[in-house]
Coordinates of N, CA, C and O and ligand atoms in Angstrom, one line a residue:
M87 N 31.3 97.5 -17.7 CA 32.8 97.6 -16.8 C 33.3 96.3 -16.6 O 32.4 95.4 -16.3
K88 N 34.6 95.6 -16.7 CA 35.1 94.6 -16.3 C 35.4 94.3 -14.8 O 35.6 95.5 -13.8
T89 N 35.2 93.1 -14.3 CA 35.3 92.9 -12.9 C 36.6 92.0 -12.7 O 36.8 91.1 -13.4
I90 N 37.2 92.5 -11.7 CA 38.4 91.6 -11.4 C 38.3 91.2 -10.0 O 37.9 92.1 -9.0
L91 N 38.4 89.7 -9.8 CA 38.3 89.1 -8.4 C 39.6 88.9 -8.0 O 41.0 88.5 -8.5
I92 N 40.0 89.9 -6.9 CA 41.3 89.9 -6.1 C 41.1 88.8 -4.6 O 40.4 89.1 -3.9
V93 N 42.1 87.8 -4.8 CA 42.1 86.5 -3.7 C 43.7 87.0 -3.0 O 44.5 86.8 -3.6
E94 N 43.5 87.6 -1.7 CA 44.6 88.1 -1.0 C 44.2 88.3 0.5 O 43.2 88.8 0.6
D95 N 45.1 87.5 1.2 CA 44.9 87.8 2.7 C 45.4 88.7 3.5 O 45.3 88.8 4.6
N96 N 46.4 89.7 2.8 CA 47.1 90.3 3.3 C 46.4 91.7 3.0 O 46.2 92.3 1.8
D97 N 46.2 92.5 4.0 CA 45.2 93.7 4.0 C 45.8 94.8 3.2 O 45.3 95.4 2.5
K98 N 47.0 95.1 3.3 CA 47.6 96.1 2.6 C 47.8 95.9 1.0 O 47.4 96.7 0.4
N99 N 48.2 94.6 0.6 CA 48.3 94.5 -0.7 C 46.6 94.5 -1.3 O 46.6 95.0 -2.5
M100 N 45.7 94.1 -0.5 CA 44.2 93.8 -1.1 C 43.9 95.6 -1.2 O 43.4 95.9 -2.4
K101 N 44.2 96.2 -0.3 CA 43.8 97.7 -0.4 C 44.6 98.3 -1.6 O 43.9 98.8 -2.3
L102 N 45.6 98.0 -1.6 CA 46.4 98.6 -2.9 C 45.9 98.3 -4.2 O 45.6 99.1 -5.1
A103 N 45.7 96.9 -4.2 CA 45.2 96.3 -5.7 C 43.8 96.9 -5.7 O 43.7 97.5 -6.9
R104 N 43.0 96.9 -5.0 CA 41.6 97.4 -5.1 C 41.5 98.8 -5.4 O 40.9 99.4 -6.5
D105 N 42.5 99.6 -4.7 CA 42.3 101.1 -4.9 C 43.0 101.6 -6.3 O 42.5 102.4 -6.9
V106 N 43.7 100.8 -6.6 CA 44.5 100.8 -8.2 C 43.4 100.4 -9.0 O 43.2 101.3 -10.0
L107 N 42.9 99.4 -9.2 CA 42.1 98.8 -10.0 C 40.8 99.8 -10.1 O 40.2 99.8 -11.2
Q108 N 40.2 100.3 -8.8 CA 39.0 101.1 -8.9 C 39.1 102.2 -9.7 O 38.3 103.1 -10.2
A109 N 40.6 102.8 -9.3 CA 40.9 104.4 -9.8 C 40.7 104.1 -11.5 O 40.7 105.1 -12.0
K110 N 41.2 102.8 -12.1 CA 41.2 102.8 -13.4 C 40.0 102.5 -14.0 O 39.8 102.0 -15.2
G111 N 38.9 102.2 -13.2 CA 37.5 101.9 -13.7 C 37.1 100.4 -13.8 O 36.1 100.3 -14.3
Y112 N 37.5 99.5 -13.2 CA 37.6 98.4 -12.9 C 36.6 98.1 -11.5 O 37.1 98.9 -10.4
A113 N 35.6 97.2 -12.0 CA 34.9 96.7 -10.4 C 35.9 95.6 -10.2 O 36.4 94.8 -10.8
T114 N 35.9 95.6 -8.2 CA 36.2 94.3 -8.0 C 35.5 93.8 -7.0 O 34.5 94.0 -6.6
L115 N 36.0 92.3 -6.9 CA 35.5 91.6 -5.9 C 36.6 91.4 -5.2 O 37.6 91.0 -5.5
E116 N 36.5 90.8 -4.1 CA 37.6 90.7 -3.2 C 37.1 89.5 -2.1 O 36.2 89.0 -1.4
A117 N 38.3 88.4 -1.8 CA 38.0 87.2 -1.0 C 39.5 87.4 -0.3 O 40.4 87.3 -0.9
V118 N 39.4 86.7 1.1 CA 40.7 86.9 1.7 C 41.0 85.6 2.2 O 42.1 85.4 3.0
N119 N 40.4 84.5 1.2 CA 41.0 83.3 1.6 C 40.6 82.4 0.2 O 39.6 82.9 -0.5
G120 N 41.1 81.2 0.2 CA 40.9 80.3 -1.1 C 39.7 80.0 -1.2 O 39.0 80.0 -2.4
L121 N 38.8 79.5 -0.4 CA 37.7 79.0 -0.4 C 36.4 80.1 -0.9 O 35.7 79.7 -1.7
D122 N 36.7 81.3 -0.1 CA 35.9 82.2 -0.6 C 36.2 82.8 -1.8 O 35.4 83.1 -2.9
G123 N 37.3 82.7 -2.4 CA 37.7 83.2 -3.9 C 37.1 82.3 -4.8 O 36.7 82.6 -5.8
V124 N 37.3 80.9 -4.6 CA 36.6 79.9 -5.3 C 35.1 80.1 -5.5 O 34.5 80.1 -6.5
A125 N 34.3 80.4 -4.5 CA 33.0 80.6 -4.5 C 32.7 81.8 -5.2 O 31.6 81.8 -6.1
L126 N 33.4 83.1 -5.0 CA 33.1 84.2 -6.0 C 33.4 84.2 -7.4 O 32.5 84.3 -8.1
A127 N 34.3 83.4 -7.8 CA 34.8 82.9 -9.1 C 33.7 82.2 -9.7 O 33.0 82.6 -10.8
L128 N 33.2 81.2 -9.2 CA 32.1 80.6 -9.7 C 30.7 81.4 -9.6 O 30.1 81.1 -10.9
Q129 N 30.5 82.0 -8.8 CA 29.1 82.7 -8.6 C 29.1 83.8 -9.8 O 28.2 84.3 -10.4
H130 N 30.3 84.9 -9.6 CA 30.4 85.8 -10.7 C 30.9 85.9 -11.9 O 30.8 86.7 -12.9
R131 N 31.8 84.8 -12.1 CA 32.7 84.6 -13.3 C 33.1 86.2 -13.9 O 32.8 86.6 -14.7
P132 N 34.4 86.2 -13.0 CA 34.7 87.6 -13.1 C 35.9 87.7 -14.6 O 35.8 86.7 -14.9
D133 N 36.2 88.9 -14.8 CA 36.9 88.9 -16.4 C 38.6 88.6 -16.0 O 39.0 88.1 -16.8
L134 N 38.8 88.5 -14.6 CA 40.1 88.3 -14.3 C 40.3 87.8 -13.0 O 39.4 88.4 -12.1
I135 N 41.2 87.2 -12.7 CA 41.3 86.9 -11.4 C 42.9 86.9 -10.8 O 43.7 86.4 -11.5
L136 N 43.0 88.0 -9.8 CA 44.5 87.9 -9.3 C 44.4 87.0 -8.0 O 43.8 87.2 -7.2
M137 N 45.5 86.0 -7.9 CA 45.3 85.1 -7.0 C 46.6 84.8 -6.2 O 47.8 84.6 -6.8
D138 N 46.3 85.1 -5.0 CA 47.7 85.0 -4.0 C 48.0 83.6 -4.0 O 47.1 82.6 -4.1
I139 N 49.2 83.3 -3.6 CA 49.5 81.8 -3.4 C 49.2 81.1 -2.1 O 48.8 80.2 -1.8
Q140 N 49.8 82.0 -0.9 CA 49.8 81.6 0.4 C 48.6 82.4 0.8 O 48.4 83.5 1.1
L141 N 47.4 81.1 1.2 CA 46.5 81.9 1.9 C 46.2 81.0 3.1 O 46.6 80.0 3.1
P142 N 45.2 81.3 3.8 CA 44.8 80.8 5.0 C 44.3 79.3 5.0 O 44.4 78.4 6.1
D143 N 43.6 78.9 4.0 CA 43.0 77.8 3.9 C 43.8 77.2 2.8 O 44.7 76.4 3.1
I144 N 42.7 77.0 1.8 CA 43.6 76.3 0.4 C 44.4 77.3 -0.1 O 44.2 78.4 -0.2
N145 N 45.5 76.8 -0.6 CA 46.6 77.8 -1.3 C 46.1 78.2 -2.9 O 44.9 77.6 -3.2
G146 N 47.0 79.1 -3.4 CA 46.3 79.7 -4.5 C 46.4 78.5 -5.7 O 45.6 78.8 -6.7
Y147 N 47.3 77.5 -5.5 CA 47.4 76.4 -6.5 C 45.9 75.9 -6.6 O 45.4 75.5 -7.6
E148 N 45.7 75.3 -5.4 CA 44.5 74.5 -5.1 C 43.1 75.5 -5.6 O 42.5 74.8 -6.4
A149 N 43.0 76.6 -5.2 CA 41.9 77.1 -5.5 C 41.8 77.5 -7.2 O 40.7 77.7 -7.6
T150 N 43.0 77.6 -7.7 CA 43.1 77.8 -9.1 C 42.7 76.6 -9.7 O 41.9 76.7 -10.8
S151 N 43.0 75.5 -9.2 CA 42.5 74.0 -9.9 C 41.0 74.0 -9.9 O 40.5 73.4 -10.5
R152 N 40.5 74.2 -8.5 CA 39.1 74.3 -8.3 C 38.3 75.1 -9.4 O 37.3 74.6 -9.7
I153 N 38.8 76.4 -9.5 CA 38.2 77.3 -10.3 C 38.0 76.7 -11.8 O 37.4 76.7 -12.4
R154 N 39.4 76.3 -12.2 CA 39.7 75.7 -13.7 C 38.7 74.6 -13.7 O 38.2 74.2 -14.9
A155 N 38.6 73.7 -12.8 CA 37.6 72.7 -12.8 C 36.1 73.0 -13.4 O 35.4 72.0 -13.6
D156 N 35.7 74.3 -13.2 CA 34.3 74.8 -13.6 C 34.3 75.0 -14.9 O 34.8 76.0 -15.4
A157 N 33.5 74.6 -15.7 CA 33.2 74.7 -17.1 C 33.1 76.2 -17.7 O 33.6 76.9 -18.5
G158 N 32.2 76.9 -16.6 CA 31.9 78.4 -16.9 C 33.3 79.5 -16.8 O 33.1 80.2 -16.8
C159 N 34.2 78.9 -15.7 CA 35.2 79.5 -15.5 C 36.6 79.2 -16.0 O 37.8 79.8 -15.7
A160 N 36.4 78.2 -16.7 CA 37.7 77.5 -17.4 C 38.6 78.4 -18.1 O 39.8 78.5 -18.1
A161 N 38.0 79.5 -18.7 CA 38.8 80.3 -19.5 C 39.0 81.7 -19.2 O 39.5 82.7 -19.6
I162 N 38.7 81.8 -17.7 CA 39.0 83.2 -17.0 C 40.4 83.1 -16.8 O 41.2 82.0 -16.4
P163 N 41.3 84.2 -17.4 CA 42.7 84.4 -17.0 C 42.9 84.5 -15.4 O 42.1 85.3 -14.8
I164 N 44.0 83.6 -14.9 CA 44.3 83.7 -13.5 C 45.5 84.0 -13.6 O 46.3 83.5 -14.2
V165 N 45.9 85.2 -12.8 CA 47.4 85.6 -12.5 C 47.9 85.6 -11.0 O 47.2 85.8 -10.1
A166 N 48.9 84.7 -10.9 CA 49.6 84.6 -9.7 C 49.8 85.7 -9.2 O 50.8 86.6 -9.8
F167 N 49.5 86.2 -7.8 CA 49.8 87.5 -7.3 C 50.6 86.9 -5.9 O 50.2 86.7 -5.0
T168 N 52.1 87.0 -6.1 CA 52.9 86.4 -5.0 C 54.2 87.3 -5.1 O 54.5 87.8 -6.4
A169 N 54.7 87.2 -3.9 CA 56.3 87.7 -3.9 C 57.2 86.8 -4.5 O 58.3 87.1 -4.3
S170 N 56.7 85.4 -4.6 CA 57.7 84.7 -4.9 C 58.4 84.8 -6.1 O 57.6 84.8 -7.1
V171 N 59.6 85.0 -6.1 CA 60.0 85.3 -7.8 C 61.3 84.4 -8.1 O 61.7 84.7 -9.1
T172 N 61.5 83.2 -7.6 CA 62.3 82.5 -8.1 C 61.8 81.5 -9.2 O 60.8 81.7 -9.7
V173 N 62.9 81.1 -10.1 CA 62.8 80.6 -11.3 C 61.8 79.2 -11.0 O 61.0 79.0 -11.8
T174 N 62.5 78.8 -10.0 CA 61.5 77.5 -9.9 C 59.8 77.8 -9.3 O 59.1 77.2 -9.9
D175 N 59.7 78.9 -8.6 CA 58.4 79.4 -8.4 C 57.8 79.7 -9.6 O 56.6 79.4 -9.7
R176 N 58.4 80.5 -10.7 CA 57.7 80.7 -11.7 C 57.3 79.6 -12.6 O 56.3 79.5 -13.3
Q177 N 58.3 78.8 -12.7 CA 58.1 77.3 -13.1 C 56.7 76.7 -12.9 O 55.8 76.3 -13.4
R178 N 56.7 76.7 -11.3 CA 55.5 75.8 -10.8 C 54.3 76.6 -11.0 O 53.2 76.0 -11.4
I179 N 54.2 77.9 -11.0 CA 53.1 78.9 -11.5 C 52.5 78.6 -12.8 O 51.6 78.4 -13.1
T180 N 53.5 78.6 -13.6 CA 53.2 78.4 -15.1 C 52.6 77.0 -15.4 O 51.7 76.7 -16.0
D181 N 53.4 75.9 -14.8 CA 52.8 74.5 -14.8 C 51.5 74.4 -14.2 O 50.7 73.2 -14.5
A182 N 51.0 75.2 -13.4 CA 49.7 74.9 -12.3 C 48.7 75.6 -13.3 O 47.3 75.7 -12.8
G183 N 49.1 76.1 -14.4 CA 48.0 76.8 -15.3 C 47.6 78.4 -15.5 O 46.8 78.7 -15.6
F184 N 48.4 78.9 -14.3 CA 48.0 80.4 -14.5 C 48.5 80.9 -15.6 O 49.4 80.6 -16.5
N185 N 48.0 82.0 -15.8 CA 48.4 82.9 -17.0 C 49.2 83.8 -17.2 O 49.8 84.1 -18.0
G186 N 49.5 84.0 -15.8 CA 50.6 85.0 -15.7 C 51.1 85.3 -14.3 O 50.7 84.6 -13.7
F187 N 51.8 86.3 -14.0 CA 52.4 86.6 -13.0 C 52.5 88.1 -12.4 O 53.0 88.9 -13.2
L188 N 52.2 88.3 -11.2 CA 52.2 89.6 -10.7 C 53.1 89.7 -9.5 O 52.8 88.8 -8.3
G189 N 54.1 90.4 -9.3 CA 54.9 90.4 -8.4 C 54.4 91.4 -7.1 O 53.4 92.3 -7.5
K190 N 55.0 91.0 -5.9 CA 54.4 91.8 -4.7 C 56.1 92.4 -4.0 O 56.6 91.3 -4.2
P191 N 55.9 93.3 -3.6 CA 54.9 94.3 -3.6 C 54.4 94.8 -5.0 O 55.2 94.9 -5.7
I192 N 53.4 95.4 -5.3 CA 52.9 96.0 -6.3 C 53.8 97.2 -6.9 O 54.2 98.1 -6.3
E193 N 54.3 97.0 -8.2 CA 55.0 98.0 -8.9 C 53.8 98.3 -10.1 O 53.4 97.8 -10.7
L194 N 53.5 99.7 -9.6 CA 52.0 100.1 -10.5 C 52.2 100.0 -11.9 O 51.2 99.5 -12.5
Q195 N 53.1 100.5 -12.7 CA 53.0 100.3 -14.1 C 53.1 99.0 -14.6 O 52.4 98.4 -15.3
S196 N 53.8 97.9 -14.0 CA 53.8 96.8 -14.5 C 52.5 95.8 -14.0 O 52.0 95.1 -14.6
F197 N 52.2 96.2 -12.8 CA 50.9 95.7 -12.5 C 49.5 96.0 -13.4 O 49.0 95.3 -14.0
L198 N 49.5 97.1 -13.9 CA 48.7 97.8 -14.6 C 48.5 97.1 -16.2 O 47.8 96.8 -16.7
A199 N 49.8 97.0 -16.5 CA 50.4 96.6 -17.6 C 49.8 95.2 -18.0 O 49.4 94.7 -18.9
T200 N 50.0 94.5 -16.8 CA 49.8 92.8 -16.8 C 48.3 92.8 -16.8 O 47.7 91.9 -17.6
V201 N 47.4 93.7 -15.8 CA 46.0 93.7 -15.9 C 45.6 93.8 -17.3 O 44.6 93.1 -17.7
R202 N 46.1 94.8 -17.8 CA 45.5 95.3 -19.2 C 45.6 94.0 -20.2 O 44.9 93.7 -21.1
Q203 N 46.8 93.7 -20.2 CA 47.3 92.6 -21.1 C 46.5 91.2 -21.1 O 46.0 90.7 -22.0
Q204 N 46.1 91.0 -19.8 CA 45.4 89.7 -19.5 C 43.9 90.0 -19.9 O 43.3 89.2 -20.0
L205 N 43.5 91.2 -20.0 CA 42.1 91.6 -20.1 C 41.9 91.8 -21.4 O 40.8 92.2 -22.5
G206 N 42.9 91.7 -22.2 CA 43.1 91.9 -23.8 C 43.0 93.3 -24.2 O 42.1 93.7 -25.1
E207 N 43.4 94.2 -23.3 CA 42.9 95.6 -23.5 C 44.3 96.2 -24.3 O 45.3 95.7 -23.7
A208 N 44.0 97.2 -25.1 CA 45.3 98.1 -25.5 C 45.8 98.6 -24.3 O 45.0 99.3 -23.3
A209 N 47.1 99.3 -24.2 CA 47.6 100.2 -23.3 C 46.6 101.5 -23.7 O 46.3 101.8 -24.5
R210 N 46.6 102.3 -22.2 CA 46.1 103.4 -22.5 C 46.6 104.5 -21.6 O 47.5 104.3 -20.7
Ligands
MG18 MG1 48.9 85.6 1.3

C-alpha cells in the first residue's frame, strides 16, 4: 500500500483529501503544520507528499526545502496543494522544486489523476 503524507491546516481540505485517498486504497499520514509535516516525512518517507503552501508555522516552500535536504527524502515527489493559481504562483512553485500542483478546492478527477501520475501509476 502506498502512503501519502498530507500537510494541510484546513480541516475541510484535510478531511476531503484523506477520505478520497483512503477510499482509493492509499494510506495517509497527516500534519496540520509545516514542522510536523517535515518530521513525518523524515520519519516515514512516504511515497508522495501533498503540501499546502500557507501553514501556521513554516510555509510549504520552507517545509519542502527541509524535506529535500534529507538524503532519504530527496526523491519523494512533493505536490503543492494550494488555491493559488496565478502564473506567478505556479512559477514560484515550480522554481521551488515541487513536482506538481494540485488546486483547491479539490476537483476529484484531476486530483486523483495528479496523485496517480506522481506515484507513477497507470489510470484505473
Ligand atoms: Mg493553509
